[in-house]
Every structure is written in structure tokens, then in C-alpha cells.
Short mmCIF file of C-alpha atoms and ligand atoms in Angstrom, two decimals:
data_model
loop_
_atom_site.label_atom_id
_atom_site.label_comp_id
_atom_site.label_asym_id
_atom_site.label_seq_id
_atom_site.Cartn_x
_atom_site.Cartn_y
_atom_site.Cartn_z
CA MET X 151 21.11 19.03 -6.91
CA LYS X 152 23.21 17.38 -9.62
CA CYS X 153 22.31 14.22 -11.50
CA ILE X 154 24.20 11.21 -10.15
CA SER X 155 24.39 9.69 -13.64
CA CYS X 156 25.56 12.61 -15.80
CA GLY X 157 26.20 15.61 -13.53
CA THR X 158 23.61 17.91 -15.16
CA ALA X 159 21.74 20.15 -12.71
CA MET X 160 18.37 18.60 -11.90
CA LYS X 161 15.09 20.49 -11.74
CA THR X 162 12.76 19.79 -8.83
CA LYS X 163 9.01 20.06 -9.16
CA ARG X 164 6.08 19.14 -6.98
CA GLU X 165 4.09 16.41 -8.67
CA ASN X 166 1.37 13.95 -7.93
CA TYR X 167 3.39 10.79 -7.82
CA HIS X 168 2.33 7.29 -8.82
CA TYR X 169 3.91 5.28 -6.02
CA VAL X 170 4.89 2.15 -7.95
CA GLU X 171 7.64 1.34 -5.44
CA SER X 172 4.89 0.28 -3.04
CA GLY X 173 4.19 -2.68 -5.32
CA LEU X 174 0.56 -1.50 -5.47
CA PRO X 175 -0.75 -0.46 -8.86
CA HIS X 176 -3.06 2.44 -7.96
CA VAL X 177 -1.48 4.44 -5.15
CA SER X 178 -0.97 8.15 -5.81
CA LEU X 179 0.79 10.63 -3.57
CA GLU X 180 -0.02 14.31 -3.71
CA SER X 181 2.68 17.01 -3.94
CA ILE X 182 5.88 15.00 -3.95
CA ASP X 183 9.23 16.59 -4.81
CA VAL X 184 10.45 14.93 -7.99
CA SER X 185 13.84 15.96 -9.41
CA ARG X 186 14.43 15.28 -13.08
CA CYS X 187 17.53 15.49 -15.23
CA ALA X 188 17.01 17.06 -18.66
CA GLY X 189 20.31 15.54 -19.76
CA CYS X 190 19.66 11.82 -19.30
CA GLY X 191 16.13 11.47 -17.95
CA GLU X 192 17.24 10.26 -14.52
CA SER X 193 14.76 11.09 -11.76
CA GLU X 194 14.88 11.18 -8.02
CA VAL X 195 11.91 11.14 -5.68
CA ALA X 196 11.83 12.29 -2.07
CA ILE X 197 8.98 10.65 -0.18
CA PRO X 198 8.66 12.05 3.33
CA ALA X 199 7.39 10.20 6.43
CA ILE X 200 7.48 6.85 4.71
CA GLU X 201 6.66 4.77 7.80
CA ASP X 202 3.55 6.82 8.40
CA LEU X 203 2.68 6.52 4.72
CA HIS X 204 2.89 2.73 4.84
CA ARG X 205 0.79 2.63 7.98
CA VAL X 206 -1.93 4.76 6.34
CA ILE X 207 -1.88 2.59 3.21
CA ALA X 208 -2.14 -0.58 5.32
CA GLU X 209 -5.04 0.86 7.32
CA SER X 210 -6.84 1.81 4.13
CA LEU X 211 -6.34 -1.62 2.59
CA ILE X 212 -7.75 -3.54 5.54
CA GLN X 213 -10.91 -1.44 5.35
CA LYS X 214 -11.70 -2.22 1.75
CA ARG X 215 -14.90 -4.13 1.18
CA SER X 216 -13.64 -6.46 -1.50
CA ARG X 217 -11.12 -9.22 -0.93
CA LEU X 218 -7.46 -8.27 -0.80
CA ALA X 219 -5.83 -8.40 -4.23
CA PRO X 220 -2.52 -10.27 -4.69
CA ALA X 221 -0.37 -7.10 -4.62
CA GLU X 222 -2.19 -5.98 -1.47
CA ILE X 223 -1.49 -9.30 0.25
CA ARG X 224 2.22 -8.84 -0.52
CA PHE X 225 2.20 -5.22 0.66
CA LEU X 226 0.54 -6.12 3.98
CA ARG X 227 2.81 -9.11 4.56
CA LYS X 228 5.87 -6.90 4.05
CA TYR X 229 4.30 -4.19 6.20
CA LEU X 230 4.17 -6.76 9.00
CA GLY X 231 7.89 -7.28 8.45
CA TRP X 232 7.52 -10.94 7.51
CA SER X 233 9.00 -13.17 4.87
CA GLY X 234 6.70 -15.50 2.97
CA THR X 235 7.78 -18.26 5.35
CA ASP X 236 6.98 -16.14 8.43
CA PHE X 237 3.51 -15.44 7.14
CA ALA X 238 2.96 -19.07 6.10
CA LYS X 239 3.72 -20.26 9.64
CA ARG X 240 1.23 -17.82 11.14
CA ALA X 241 -1.45 -18.61 8.59
CA GLY X 242 -0.94 -22.36 8.99
CA THR X 243 0.03 -22.88 5.39
CA THR X 244 3.12 -23.33 3.22
CA PRO X 245 5.40 -20.66 1.74
CA GLU X 246 4.41 -21.98 -1.70
CA THR X 247 0.77 -21.21 -0.98
CA VAL X 248 1.63 -17.71 0.22
CA SER X 249 3.59 -17.20 -2.99
CA ARG X 250 0.57 -18.30 -5.06
CA TRP X 251 -1.67 -15.84 -3.17
CA GLU X 252 0.77 -13.03 -3.88
CA THR X 253 1.13 -13.78 -7.58
CA GLY X 254 -2.58 -14.40 -8.01
CA ALA X 255 -1.97 -18.00 -9.10
CA SER X 256 -4.53 -19.09 -6.53
CA PRO X 257 -7.00 -16.97 -4.59
CA MET X 258 -6.54 -16.47 -0.86
CA GLY X 259 -9.53 -17.85 1.05
CA GLY X 260 -11.86 -15.71 3.10
CA ALA X 261 -10.49 -16.89 6.45
CA SER X 262 -6.88 -16.07 5.50
CA ASP X 263 -7.97 -12.70 4.12
CA ARG X 264 -9.53 -11.86 7.48
CA LEU X 265 -6.55 -13.22 9.41
CA LEU X 266 -4.17 -10.96 7.52
CA ARG X 267 -6.35 -7.91 8.23
CA LEU X 268 -6.47 -8.77 11.93
CA LEU X 269 -2.69 -9.23 12.06
CA VAL X 270 -2.34 -5.70 10.68
CA VAL X 271 -4.70 -4.38 13.38
CA THR X 272 -2.56 -6.16 15.97
CA LYS X 273 0.52 -4.30 14.75
CA THR X 274 -1.08 -0.87 14.75
CA PRO X 275 -4.44 -0.46 16.42
CA VAL X 276 -6.66 1.28 13.90
CA ASN X 277 -9.18 3.91 15.00
CA ASP X 278 -12.75 3.11 14.18
CA TYR X 279 -11.98 -0.39 12.99
CA SER X 280 -14.68 -2.77 14.03
CA VAL X 281 -14.23 -6.50 13.55
CA ASP X 282 -17.88 -6.44 12.48
CA ALA X 283 -16.57 -5.00 9.22
CA LEU X 284 -15.14 -8.45 8.55
CA ALA X 285 -18.72 -9.62 7.97
CA GLU X 286 -19.03 -7.15 5.10
CA ILE X 287 -16.18 -8.37 2.95
CA GLU X 288 -17.51 -9.38 -0.40
CA VAL X 289 -16.88 -12.71 -2.01
CA ASP X 290 -15.17 -11.90 -5.27
CA ARG X 291 -12.95 -14.31 -7.09
CA SER X 292 -10.72 -11.79 -8.80
CA PRO X 293 -10.52 -8.83 -6.44
CA ARG X 294 -9.30 -5.56 -7.91
CA PRO X 295 -6.57 -3.51 -6.26
CA MET X 296 -7.78 -0.45 -4.38
CA ARG X 297 -7.38 3.02 -5.88
CA LEU X 298 -5.87 5.17 -3.20
CA GLY X 299 -4.76 8.78 -3.18
CA LEU X 300 -2.83 10.16 -0.23
CA THR X 301 -2.01 13.66 0.87
CA ARG X 302 0.07 15.16 3.68
CA ASP X 303 -1.66 15.91 6.96
CA ARG X 304 -0.96 18.92 9.18
CA LYS X 305 1.47 17.02 11.38
CA GLY X 306 3.67 16.07 8.45
CA GLY X 307 2.28 12.57 8.14
CA TRP X 308 -0.17 11.20 5.61
CA ARG X 309 -3.89 10.74 5.23
CA PRO X 310 -6.11 9.26 2.54
CA ARG X 311 -7.36 11.96 0.25
CA SER X 312 -11.10 12.38 0.07
CA GLY X 313 -12.33 11.95 -3.46
CA ARG X 314 -9.93 9.09 -3.73
CA ASP X 315 -9.27 8.95 -7.43
CA PHE X 316 -7.08 11.74 -8.57
CA VAL X 317 -4.93 11.82 -11.62
CA THR X 318 -1.19 11.36 -11.39
CA ALA X 319 1.26 13.11 -13.63
ZN1 ZN L 599 21.48 13.00 -15.88
#
């Protein structure tokens, strides 16, 4: 493969990849093909089965015990395929409020946090997800984003990696 910027041949390596494009700060993907150009530093990443990946991330997020962090609210809203206005209508609030939840300017309340999780379950029924888990969500005023490592499963999709924190390159 040649670099689209300068034409130098790129070298491809398997790396653990910090998936910043998700908008989430601590999501790492195991064994991703990353092509780098020694000439100009351009890089290209091939992430397979991206729909499955987003589903697995969403399912992991709704099972966290602490409140959803602002970046996680945005990820889940986009996962549902909604604009800020779409989500505001369903949550009975204004787009401005949704925007403040997603930037962290104001915390999302416990009821809205649970609503968002349930909307995700409505989109893709999650195995072993009990609504009783909603009783376990902690009250924390500045929730931290989840650390999540993902690896390929045997069917070519994705699964959360056990021993969740692993180091990215
Ligand atoms: Zn280049």
C-alpha cells in the first residue's frame, strides 16, 4: 500500500490501537492493522466489523456501575442514530440540555441516565442484562469514563477483553 499523501510505501503492523475515533477516551482495540508511512508520518487504520464493535462498546457502557460520563452519553446517543434534538425529544428535554450533558457542563440526572441505557437495550437486546442492575448505579457527580479493551472473537466480531486494562501502543 502506498501513502496517499507522499506515495512512499507504507508498512503495516498489528498494534493495540487506542480508538480515539470513538470519542471515548479509554477504548483500546487489540491487534489492529495500522499502516504507517516512514516518509511523512501518515497512518491508516483498518478496523474490521465496526458495527459489531460499536454494539459491544454500547453493551459494555450500559453495564457500568457508575453514571455515564459525558463522552459515553454522546457515544450512546450516536449509537442510537439520533441527533441531539432527537434524543432531547425522547428524553423530554431540550437540545441545549443534551449538549450540556455531552460536554459535561451539567450532569445528566439519574432518571435520564437510566432512560438512555434502556433505549440502548431496546435497540439491541443484551444478553444477561437485568433491569435490576439499574438499582446498582452509583450516584457520582463526576463519573469517569470506562476503561475498555476489546479483542476479536472467533466469529470475526468483537468481545470485551478480560483483564480490561491493557496498554496501547
Ligand atoms: Zn507519506
